[in-house]
Coordinates of C-alpha atoms in Angstrom, one line a residue:
Chain A
M1 CA -6.4 -21.8 -30.2
S2 CA -3.3 -21.2 -32.5
A3 CA 0.3 -21.5 -31.2
Y4 CA 0.9 -18.3 -30.9
I5 CA 0.9 -17.5 -27.9
L6 CA 0.7 -13.2 -28.0
E7 CA 0.3 -11.5 -31.5
T8 CA 0.7 -8.3 -32.0
R9 CA -0.7 -6.6 -35.1
D10 CA 0.4 -3.0 -37.1
L11 CA 1.4 -2.3 -32.9
A12 CA 2.6 1.8 -33.6
L13 CA 3.1 3.7 -30.8
A14 CA 3.6 7.7 -31.2
Y15 CA 5.0 10.3 -29.4
G16 CA 3.7 13.5 -30.9
G17 CA 4.6 12.9 -34.3
F18 CA 7.7 10.8 -33.5
R19 CA 6.6 7.5 -34.2
A20 CA 8.8 5.1 -31.6
V21 CA 7.0 2.0 -32.4
D22 CA 5.9 2.1 -36.4
G23 CA 3.8 -0.7 -37.3
V24 CA 5.3 -4.0 -35.5
S25 CA 3.9 -7.4 -36.0
L26 CA 5.3 -9.8 -34.2
R27 CA 4.3 -13.3 -33.8
V28 CA 5.6 -15.4 -30.2
K29 CA 5.4 -19.2 -30.4
A30 CA 4.2 -20.9 -27.0
G31 CA 6.9 -23.1 -25.6
T32 CA 9.7 -20.6 -27.4
I33 CA 12.4 -18.2 -26.0
H34 CA 11.5 -15.1 -28.4
S35 CA 14.4 -12.6 -28.0
V36 CA 13.5 -9.0 -29.1
I37 CA 16.6 -7.4 -30.0
G38 CA 18.4 -3.4 -31.5
P39 CA 20.2 -0.6 -30.8
N40 CA 19.5 2.5 -28.4
G41 CA 16.9 4.0 -29.1
A42 CA 15.0 1.0 -31.5
G43 CA 12.1 1.0 -29.6
K44 CA 12.1 -2.1 -27.7
T45 CA 11.6 -0.8 -24.2
S46 CA 8.5 1.2 -26.2
L47 CA 7.4 -1.8 -28.0
F48 CA 7.3 -3.1 -24.0
H49 CA 5.4 -0.6 -22.5
C50 CA 2.7 -1.3 -25.1
L51 CA 3.0 -5.3 -24.7
T52 CA 3.3 -5.0 -20.7
G53 CA 0.0 -2.3 -20.4
G54 CA 2.5 0.9 -19.0
R55 CA 1.1 3.0 -22.5
K56 CA -1.8 2.7 -24.5
P57 CA -0.6 2.0 -28.8
T58 CA -1.2 4.7 -30.4
E59 CA -2.8 2.3 -33.2
G60 CA -3.2 -1.5 -33.9
D61 CA -4.1 -4.4 -31.5
I62 CA -2.4 -7.0 -29.3
V63 CA -4.1 -10.4 -29.0
F64 CA -2.5 -12.9 -26.2
D65 CA -4.0 -15.9 -25.8
G66 CA -7.0 -15.4 -28.0
R67 CA -8.0 -12.0 -26.3
D68 CA -7.5 -8.8 -27.2
V69 CA -5.6 -7.3 -24.0
T70 CA -4.5 -4.0 -26.5
R71 CA -6.5 -1.4 -23.9
R72 CA -6.1 -4.1 -20.4
P73 CA -4.1 -2.5 -17.6
A74 CA -1.0 -3.8 -16.5
H75 CA -2.4 -5.4 -12.8
A76 CA -5.0 -6.9 -15.4
R77 CA -2.5 -8.4 -17.4
V78 CA -1.5 -11.0 -14.9
G79 CA -4.5 -13.1 -14.0
I80 CA -4.2 -13.8 -17.6
G81 CA -1.3 -15.5 -17.6
M82 CA 1.2 -12.7 -18.4
A83 CA 3.6 -11.3 -15.7
R84 CA 6.8 -8.8 -16.2
S85 CA 9.9 -8.0 -15.1
F86 CA 11.8 -4.4 -14.7
Q87 CA 14.8 -2.9 -16.8
V88 CA 15.7 -1.1 -13.4
T89 CA 15.3 -3.8 -10.4
S90 CA 12.2 -2.8 -9.2
L91 CA 11.3 -5.0 -5.6
F92 CA 9.7 -3.8 -2.7
Q93 CA 13.4 -3.1 -1.3
N94 CA 12.6 -3.1 3.1
L95 CA 10.4 -6.5 3.2
S96 CA 12.3 -9.6 3.1
V97 CA 13.2 -11.8 -0.3
R98 CA 10.4 -14.4 1.0
E99 CA 7.5 -11.4 1.3
N100 CA 8.3 -10.1 -2.0
L101 CA 7.9 -13.4 -3.3
R102 CA 4.8 -14.1 -0.7
L103 CA 3.6 -10.6 -2.7
A104 CA 4.2 -11.9 -6.0
S105 CA 2.6 -14.7 -5.7
Q106 CA -0.5 -13.0 -4.2
G107 CA -1.1 -10.5 -6.7
R108 CA -1.9 -13.7 -8.9
D109 CA -5.1 -13.4 -7.5
G110 CA -5.9 -9.7 -7.5
D111 CA -8.2 -8.1 -5.8
R112 CA -9.1 -11.6 -3.4
A113 CA -6.5 -9.9 -1.3
L114 CA -8.8 -7.7 -0.4
A115 CA -9.8 -9.8 2.5
F116 CA -9.0 -8.1 5.7
W117 CA -10.2 -10.1 8.2
R118 CA -7.9 -13.0 7.1
P119 CA -4.0 -13.7 8.7
V120 CA -1.3 -13.5 6.0
S121 CA -0.8 -17.4 6.9
A122 CA -4.1 -18.4 6.1
G123 CA -3.2 -18.2 1.9
R124 CA -0.5 -21.3 2.2
A125 CA -0.7 -21.8 -1.4
H126 CA 0.8 -18.6 -1.4
L127 CA 3.5 -19.3 1.1
E128 CA 4.3 -23.0 -0.7
R129 CA 4.5 -21.0 -4.7
A130 CA 7.1 -18.2 -3.0
D131 CA 9.2 -20.5 -1.1
R132 CA 9.5 -23.4 -3.9
I133 CA 10.4 -20.6 -6.2
M134 CA 13.1 -19.0 -3.3
E135 CA 14.3 -22.5 -4.2
R136 CA 14.6 -22.7 -7.8
L137 CA 16.1 -19.6 -7.9
N138 CA 18.7 -20.5 -5.2
L139 CA 17.9 -17.1 -2.6
S140 CA 16.5 -20.0 0.1
A141 CA 19.7 -19.0 2.3
R142 CA 18.8 -15.8 1.9
A143 CA 15.1 -15.5 2.5
N144 CA 14.6 -13.4 5.5
A145 CA 17.4 -10.7 4.3
A146 CA 15.7 -7.4 3.2
A147 CA 15.6 -7.4 -0.5
G148 CA 17.7 -4.5 -0.7
D149 CA 20.3 -6.1 0.9
L150 CA 20.8 -8.6 -1.7
S151 CA 23.7 -8.1 -4.2
H152 CA 23.0 -6.6 -6.9
G153 CA 23.3 -9.8 -9.2
Q154 CA 20.6 -11.6 -6.8
Q155 CA 18.9 -8.5 -7.0
R156 CA 18.2 -9.1 -11.2
V157 CA 17.4 -12.7 -10.1
L158 CA 14.9 -12.2 -7.3
E159 CA 13.2 -9.5 -10.0
V160 CA 13.0 -12.3 -12.3
G161 CA 11.7 -14.4 -9.8
M162 CA 8.9 -11.8 -9.3
A163 CA 7.3 -12.1 -12.8
L164 CA 8.2 -16.4 -12.2
C165 CA 5.0 -15.8 -8.8
G166 CA 2.3 -14.7 -10.5
E167 CA 2.6 -18.2 -12.5
P168 CA 2.3 -16.6 -16.4
K169 CA 2.3 -18.1 -19.9
L170 CA 4.0 -15.8 -21.2
L171 CA 7.1 -13.9 -19.5
L172 CA 8.2 -10.7 -20.0
L173 CA 11.5 -9.9 -19.3
D174 CA 12.8 -6.2 -20.1
E175 CA 16.9 -6.5 -19.7
P176 CA 17.5 -9.0 -17.7
T177 CA 20.9 -8.7 -17.5
S178 CA 21.2 -4.7 -17.7
G179 CA 23.8 -3.7 -14.8
M180 CA 24.9 -7.1 -13.7
G181 CA 28.7 -8.0 -13.5
I182 CA 30.3 -10.4 -16.0
D183 CA 30.6 -12.6 -13.3
D184 CA 26.5 -13.0 -12.8
I185 CA 25.5 -12.8 -16.8
P186 CA 26.0 -16.7 -17.1
V187 CA 24.5 -17.1 -14.1
M188 CA 20.5 -15.0 -15.4
T189 CA 21.3 -17.0 -18.7
K190 CA 21.5 -20.4 -17.3
L191 CA 18.1 -19.5 -15.3
I192 CA 16.2 -18.0 -18.5
A193 CA 17.1 -20.8 -20.7
D194 CA 15.6 -23.2 -17.7
L195 CA 13.1 -21.3 -17.7
G196 CA 12.4 -21.3 -21.1
R197 CA 11.5 -25.0 -20.5
D198 CA 8.0 -24.7 -19.0
H199 CA 6.9 -20.8 -19.6
T200 CA 6.6 -19.1 -23.2
V201 CA 9.6 -16.2 -22.3
M202 CA 9.7 -12.7 -24.3
L203 CA 13.0 -11.5 -23.5
I204 CA 14.4 -7.8 -24.5
E205 CA 17.3 -6.9 -24.8
H206 CA 20.0 -4.5 -25.6
N207 CA 23.1 -7.2 -25.6
M208 CA 23.6 -9.3 -28.6
G209 CA 25.7 -11.7 -27.4
I210 CA 23.4 -13.3 -25.3
V211 CA 20.4 -13.9 -26.5
M212 CA 21.9 -15.7 -29.5
S213 CA 22.4 -18.7 -27.1
I214 CA 19.4 -19.5 -25.8
S215 CA 16.8 -18.0 -27.8
D216 CA 14.5 -20.0 -30.4
T217 CA 12.9 -16.2 -32.6
V218 CA 15.5 -13.7 -32.7
T219 CA 13.6 -10.2 -33.9
V220 CA 16.4 -7.6 -34.4
M221 CA 14.4 -4.0 -34.3
S222 CA 15.8 -0.9 -36.2
R223 CA 14.0 3.0 -35.2
G224 CA 10.4 1.3 -34.8
K225 CA 10.4 -1.2 -37.5
V226 CA 11.2 -5.1 -37.5
L227 CA 14.2 -5.6 -39.4
V228 CA 14.9 -9.2 -39.3
E229 CA 13.7 -12.0 -37.9
G230 CA 14.5 -15.8 -37.5
R231 CA 16.8 -18.3 -36.2
P232 CA 19.5 -17.2 -33.9
D233 CA 22.1 -17.4 -36.3
A234 CA 20.4 -16.5 -39.7
V235 CA 20.1 -13.2 -37.5
R236 CA 23.9 -13.0 -36.8
A237 CA 24.5 -13.7 -40.5
D238 CA 22.2 -10.8 -41.8
E239 CA 23.5 -8.0 -43.3
R240 CA 21.6 -5.8 -42.3
V241 CA 21.6 -6.6 -38.7
R242 CA 25.1 -6.1 -38.6
A243 CA 24.4 -2.7 -40.6
A244 CA 22.0 -1.7 -37.7
Y245 CA 24.2 -2.5 -34.7
L246 CA 28.0 -1.2 -36.9
G247 CA 25.3 2.4 -37.4
E248 CA 25.4 2.5 -33.8
A249 CA 29.1 1.8 -32.7
G250 CA 30.2 4.4 -35.9
Chain B
M1 CA 5.2 -22.6 31.7
V2 CA 1.8 -20.3 30.1
P3 CA 2.4 -20.6 26.3
L4 CA 2.4 -16.8 25.3
P5 CA -1.0 -16.1 23.1
K6 CA -0.2 -16.2 19.5
G7 CA -2.3 -13.5 16.4
V8 CA -4.1 -10.9 17.3
W9 CA -3.4 -11.8 21.0
G10 CA -0.6 -11.5 21.6
G11 CA 2.7 -9.1 21.1
T12 CA 1.6 -5.7 22.2
T13 CA -2.3 -6.8 22.9
P14 CA -1.7 -7.8 26.5
A15 CA 0.4 -4.4 26.8
V16 CA -2.7 -2.8 25.5
L17 CA -5.0 -4.2 28.3
A18 CA -2.7 -3.1 31.0
I19 CA -2.8 0.2 29.4
L20 CA -6.5 0.4 29.5
A21 CA -6.5 -0.7 33.0
L22 CA -3.9 1.4 34.6
L23 CA -5.0 4.8 32.4
P24 CA -8.1 6.3 34.3
V25 CA -6.0 5.9 37.4
A26 CA -2.8 7.4 36.4
V27 CA -4.1 9.9 34.7
P28 CA -6.1 13.1 36.5
S29 CA -9.3 12.0 35.6
A30 CA -11.4 9.4 33.5
T31 CA -12.8 12.1 31.4
L32 CA -9.2 13.2 30.4
A33 CA -8.4 9.2 30.1
T34 CA -11.5 8.7 27.4
E35 CA -10.1 11.8 25.6
I36 CA -6.7 10.1 25.5
L37 CA -9.0 6.9 23.6
I38 CA -10.9 8.4 22.0
F39 CA -8.1 10.5 20.1
A40 CA -5.8 7.3 20.2
M41 CA -9.0 5.6 18.0
A42 CA -8.7 8.4 15.0
A43 CA -4.8 8.2 15.3
L44 CA -4.9 4.7 15.1
A45 CA -6.9 4.9 11.6
C46 CA -4.3 7.8 10.7
N47 CA -1.9 5.2 11.0
L48 CA -3.7 2.4 8.9
L49 CA -3.4 5.4 5.9
L50 CA -0.1 7.0 7.0
G51 CA 2.3 4.2 8.5
Y52 CA 1.2 1.0 6.1
G53 CA -0.6 2.4 3.2
G54 CA 1.9 6.0 2.9
L55 CA -1.2 8.4 2.3
L56 CA -1.3 11.4 3.9
S57 CA -4.6 12.4 4.7
F58 CA -6.0 15.9 5.8
G59 CA -9.3 14.2 5.4
Q60 CA -9.5 13.1 9.1
G61 CA -11.3 15.3 10.9
L62 CA -14.0 15.2 8.0
F63 CA -14.3 11.6 8.9
F64 CA -14.3 12.6 12.4
G65 CA -16.8 15.6 12.4
V66 CA -19.2 13.4 10.2
G67 CA -19.0 10.7 12.8
S68 CA -19.8 13.6 15.7
Y69 CA -22.2 15.6 13.8
L70 CA -24.4 12.3 12.0
A71 CA -24.4 10.1 16.0
A72 CA -25.6 13.4 17.5
L73 CA -28.1 14.6 14.8
A74 CA -29.2 11.1 15.0
M75 CA -29.6 11.1 18.8
I76 CA -31.3 14.2 18.9
H77 CA -33.7 14.5 15.9
L78 CA -34.4 10.6 15.0
E79 CA -33.7 9.9 19.0
V80 CA -31.7 6.4 18.4
G81 CA -29.9 4.9 21.1
L82 CA -26.5 4.8 21.6
V83 CA -25.4 1.0 19.3
A84 CA -27.7 2.4 16.5
A85 CA -25.9 6.7 16.5
L86 CA -22.7 4.5 16.5
A87 CA -23.8 3.0 13.8
I88 CA -25.1 5.6 11.7
A89 CA -21.6 7.2 12.6
V90 CA -19.4 4.5 11.6
A91 CA -21.7 3.7 8.5
A92 CA -21.3 7.7 7.1
G93 CA -17.9 7.9 8.1
A94 CA -17.0 5.2 5.8
A95 CA -19.5 6.6 2.6
V96 CA -17.8 9.8 2.8
A97 CA -14.3 8.0 3.1
T98 CA -14.3 6.0 0.4
A99 CA -16.1 9.2 -1.6
V100 CA -13.1 11.5 -0.7
G101 CA -10.3 7.9 -1.3
W102 CA -12.1 7.4 -4.7
L103 CA -11.2 10.8 -5.7
A104 CA -8.0 11.8 -4.4
I105 CA -6.6 8.4 -5.2
R106 CA -6.3 9.5 -8.6
R107 CA -3.2 11.7 -8.1
T108 CA -0.4 10.7 -5.9
G109 CA 1.9 12.8 -3.9
I110 CA 1.4 16.3 -3.4
Y111 CA -1.4 16.1 -5.2
F112 CA -3.3 13.7 -3.3
V113 CA -2.2 15.7 -0.5
M114 CA -3.7 18.2 -1.5
L115 CA -6.9 16.9 -2.9
T116 CA -7.6 15.4 0.6
L117 CA -7.2 19.1 2.0
A118 CA -9.6 20.4 -0.7
L119 CA -12.7 17.9 0.7
A120 CA -12.5 18.6 4.0
Q121 CA -12.1 22.3 3.4
M122 CA -15.3 21.4 1.5
G123 CA -17.0 19.7 4.6
Y124 CA -16.1 22.4 7.1
F125 CA -17.7 24.7 4.6
L126 CA -20.5 23.1 4.5
A127 CA -21.2 21.9 7.6
Y128 CA -20.7 26.2 8.9
T129 CA -23.2 26.7 6.3
L130 CA -25.4 24.7 7.1
S131 CA -26.3 26.1 10.3
K132 CA -29.3 25.1 11.3
W133 CA -28.4 21.6 11.6
T134 CA -25.2 22.3 12.9
G135 CA -25.3 25.0 15.0
G136 CA -22.1 26.5 12.9
D137 CA -20.4 28.7 14.8
N138 CA -21.5 27.7 18.0
G139 CA -22.3 24.4 17.6
L140 CA -24.3 20.9 18.6
L141 CA -25.1 21.7 21.3
D142 CA -27.1 19.3 24.6
V143 CA -25.7 15.9 22.4
P144 CA -27.0 13.3 24.8
R145 CA -25.0 9.9 26.0
P146 CA -28.1 7.8 25.9
P147 CA -27.6 4.7 28.0
L148 CA -25.9 0.8 26.6
A149 CA -29.3 -0.7 25.6
L150 CA -29.5 -4.3 23.2
F151 CA -33.2 -4.7 21.3
G152 CA -34.6 -2.7 23.8
V153 CA -32.9 -3.8 26.8
E154 CA -31.0 -1.3 28.9
L155 CA -28.0 -3.1 29.6
A156 CA -26.3 0.1 31.5
S157 CA -26.4 3.6 32.3
L158 CA -22.9 5.3 30.4
D159 CA -23.6 8.5 32.8
G160 CA -20.4 8.6 34.9
A161 CA -17.3 9.0 33.3
Y162 CA -16.0 5.6 34.5
A163 CA -18.6 3.8 33.3
Y164 CA -18.1 5.6 30.2
Y165 CA -14.8 5.4 30.1
A166 CA -15.3 1.1 30.1
F167 CA -17.5 1.6 27.5
V168 CA -15.3 3.4 25.3
A169 CA -12.3 1.3 26.4
V170 CA -13.8 -2.3 25.0
L171 CA -14.6 0.1 21.8
F172 CA -10.6 0.7 21.4
L173 CA -9.9 -3.1 22.8
A174 CA -11.8 -3.9 19.5
V175 CA -11.0 -1.4 16.6
Y176 CA -6.7 -2.5 18.0
V177 CA -7.5 -6.3 17.9
G178 CA -8.9 -5.5 14.5
A179 CA -6.7 -3.2 13.5
R180 CA -4.2 -5.4 14.3
R181 CA -5.8 -8.7 12.3
V182 CA -6.2 -5.8 9.3
I183 CA -2.3 -5.5 9.1
D184 CA -1.6 -8.7 9.8
S185 CA -3.8 -9.5 6.5
P186 CA -3.6 -10.0 2.2
F187 CA -5.3 -6.5 2.5
G188 CA -2.5 -5.4 5.2
S189 CA 0.4 -6.8 3.5
T190 CA 0.1 -5.9 0.0
L191 CA -1.2 -2.1 1.6
V192 CA 2.7 -1.8 2.7
A193 CA 3.6 -3.2 -1.1
I194 CA 1.6 -0.3 -2.4
R195 CA 3.7 2.1 -0.1
E196 CA 6.8 0.5 -0.6
N197 CA 6.9 0.0 -4.7
E198 CA 3.1 0.7 -6.2
A199 CA 4.5 0.0 -9.9
R200 CA 5.7 -3.3 -8.6
A201 CA 2.1 -3.8 -7.0
A202 CA 0.6 -3.2 -10.1
A203 CA 3.2 -5.6 -12.3
V204 CA 2.1 -8.6 -9.8
G205 CA -1.3 -8.0 -10.3
F206 CA -2.7 -5.5 -7.7
D207 CA -4.9 -3.1 -8.4
T208 CA -3.6 -0.6 -6.7
R209 CA -6.9 1.6 -6.3
H210 CA -9.0 -0.8 -4.8
F211 CA -6.5 -1.2 -2.1
K212 CA -6.1 2.6 -1.3
M213 CA -9.9 2.8 -1.4
L214 CA -10.4 0.2 1.4
A215 CA -7.8 1.9 3.5
F216 CA -9.7 5.3 3.6
T217 CA -13.0 3.1 3.9
L218 CA -11.8 1.8 6.6
S219 CA -10.0 4.6 7.9
G220 CA -13.0 6.9 8.3
A221 CA -15.2 3.9 10.0
V222 CA -13.3 4.2 12.9
T223 CA -12.6 7.9 12.6
A224 CA -15.8 8.6 12.7
L225 CA -16.6 6.4 15.5
A226 CA -14.3 8.5 17.1
G227 CA -16.1 11.6 16.5
A228 CA -19.2 10.0 17.5
L229 CA -17.5 9.0 21.4
Y230 CA -15.8 12.6 21.5
A231 CA -19.4 13.7 20.7
M232 CA -21.2 11.9 23.3
L233 CA -18.4 12.6 26.1
I234 CA -18.5 16.2 25.9
N235 CA -22.3 15.9 24.8
Y236 CA -21.8 19.3 22.4
V237 CA -20.2 19.3 18.5
P238 CA -17.7 21.8 18.3
L239 CA -17.5 22.7 14.2
D240 CA -13.1 22.8 15.5
N241 CA -14.2 18.7 14.9
V242 CA -14.5 18.9 11.3
A243 CA -12.4 21.6 10.8
I244 CA -8.5 21.2 9.4
A245 CA -7.2 21.9 12.5
M246 CA -8.7 18.5 13.6
S247 CA -7.4 17.0 10.8
E248 CA -3.5 18.6 11.5
H249 CA -4.5 17.2 15.2
I250 CA -4.8 13.7 14.5
V251 CA -2.1 13.8 11.7
I252 CA 0.9 14.6 14.3
M253 CA -0.9 12.3 17.0
T254 CA -0.1 9.4 14.8
I255 CA 3.7 11.0 14.1
I256 CA 4.7 11.5 17.7
G257 CA 3.3 8.2 18.0
G258 CA 5.0 6.7 15.3
T259 CA 4.3 5.4 11.9
G260 CA 3.7 2.2 11.3
S261 CA 3.0 1.4 14.9
L262 CA -0.4 0.6 16.6
L263 CA 1.0 1.1 20.0
G264 CA 2.3 4.0 18.9
S265 CA -0.3 5.2 18.0
L266 CA -1.9 5.3 21.3
L267 CA 1.0 6.4 23.0
G268 CA 1.1 9.5 21.0
A269 CA -2.5 10.3 21.3
G270 CA -2.0 10.1 25.2
T271 CA 1.0 12.4 25.1
L272 CA -0.6 15.0 22.8
V273 CA -4.0 15.2 25.2
L274 CA -1.6 14.8 28.2
V275 CA 0.3 18.2 27.4
G276 CA -2.4 19.7 25.9
E277 CA -4.1 20.0 29.0
V278 CA -0.7 20.5 31.4
L279 CA 0.2 23.6 29.2
S280 CA -3.2 24.5 28.2
A281 CA -3.3 25.1 32.2
I282 CA -0.5 27.6 32.1
W283 CA 0.4 29.3 28.9
P284 CA -2.4 29.4 26.4
R285 CA -0.1 29.6 23.5
W286 CA 1.6 26.3 24.0
P287 CA 1.4 24.4 20.7
L288 CA 3.8 27.3 19.9
L289 CA 5.6 24.1 22.3
L290 CA 4.1 21.7 20.7
G291 CA 5.7 22.9 17.1
V292 CA 9.4 22.9 18.8
G293 CA 8.4 19.7 20.1
L294 CA 7.3 18.4 16.4
I295 CA 10.4 19.7 15.3
L296 CA 12.4 18.0 17.3
L297 CA 10.9 15.2 16.7
V298 CA 11.6 14.9 13.1
M299 CA 14.4 15.5 13.2
F300 CA 16.1 13.1 15.7
L301 CA 13.1 10.5 16.5
R302 CA 12.0 9.8 12.6
R303 CA 10.1 6.9 14.3
G304 CA 8.3 9.0 16.9
L305 CA 8.2 8.0 20.1
W306 CA 7.7 4.5 20.1
G307 CA 10.4 4.5 17.8
G308 CA 12.5 5.5 20.3
V309 CA 11.0 3.2 23.6
E310 CA 12.0 0.3 20.7
S311 CA 15.8 1.3 20.3
L312 CA 16.2 1.6 24.3
I313 CA 14.8 -1.5 24.3
A314 CA 17.1 -2.8 21.7
R315 CA 19.8 -1.2 23.4
Y316 CA 18.9 -2.4 27.2
R317 CA 18.8 -6.1 25.6
R318 CA 22.7 -5.4 23.9
R319 CA 23.5 -5.0 27.5
G320 CA 22.0 -7.5 28.7
E321 CA 23.5 -9.9 26.8
A322 CA 27.2 -8.4 26.9
A323 CA 26.8 -8.8 30.1
E324 CA 26.4 -12.1 29.9

């Protein structure tokens, strides 16, 4: 097995004539936090859609853990160890926090949940995992609250927790701090850094400042292509990165 | 103190048992009570799709009709007994519903509803065209009601209205308890998750199509059972059994009773059958009033009759606590 858990080769996603992702070759090393950043319209989200199965790439392939997953549907990626969070919070709003996490744990086993003759309480492993993750997220006090009643910051944390319930080898996070208040952001960065200790994390972010402190590797995208890749300090110092971000501001 | 039973035998099940015992004396005839239970069964099955899965299916009449016709045809032409006829109906209903589900769930929202509608309409015209078998417009006449027999041993005659009621009541209880088990299963909880947020359900690893299809299969099986029991009740299969109006009827009962509550389905079916019985004797255009009732309900009692009962109980409890 290679040291890289995720590889893309010449990945492209075209919408008509527009190439949102244009020949991206990425390698994510197992056990690291790898961030993909870039200004608006750089193709980060399109890349994320390809990685999670939301969109089928028009060219190139994606290899995860030695398996070609290029055309694998989204739900079928969970069972082999990929899990994702959403940029716009996507929870089971009317269900309790515990039920949200229990369902996410149950999802790891896919079609085994078709068992309609068995009581939910028989799935002890799922309940235990949900409780364990709830503890880790500091949400145990709100276990029975509806997910929709949590504060925005807590919902963002639960959003990441849902992905965690799949016991993934690779955690794909889509702008986890998106929409979070300035006070909540450190909570999230701390959580991600913490998760990085026992998961491989791939992070899509718009805000450069957030990822620099926690990432092992940073890939900067611009106009669908990889602009620069390297250690955070090297990336920060790179002239081309400054130009890309300045270009956005100007 | 006697501990309350837990699980599927606790909760609302004792209330259902009480209703089953009282129903034949509370309503004008045992036949009417039987009709209520049969439609409650169909509404329960519709509720699984609509209330728990969020799937509005107009195919319910098709499954009901398939159950009616196949049980009747099997009894008439193959001379099979009661249990076999019901088993055939259940299997056929499950198969047809799986096929309808397989096709319809390829689309969502309004297109999904249209597909169930189109397939149900095809079923209706098929039944109409195959008049040699179904009797077409005239309906299928002389449907027998064989005695309850197992392995050739006759256990009970169901000719009497009360005997048949008892038989249907036992089946209803089995369906009710079974439905509660299904809803409290990993499958049922996943179905609710899909209703709440399908994209998230898929993202955590569920192949949502498989779950929706199984919901159709189960719903179709129970609806067809209701259809078969109805054919035996009235000894006849009218073409109406497979019509769109039947689908509507079942969906309306489910909504009136309250989606997402199984007891609500019994309440909804009971209300509609009884109101129909009373009003049709007074005024043949009574469905007009039904329309008004449905409008009021949707406007003011979104959770249906059972939702209304629940909020009354909650208010009563609060008042009780305040008095203490």
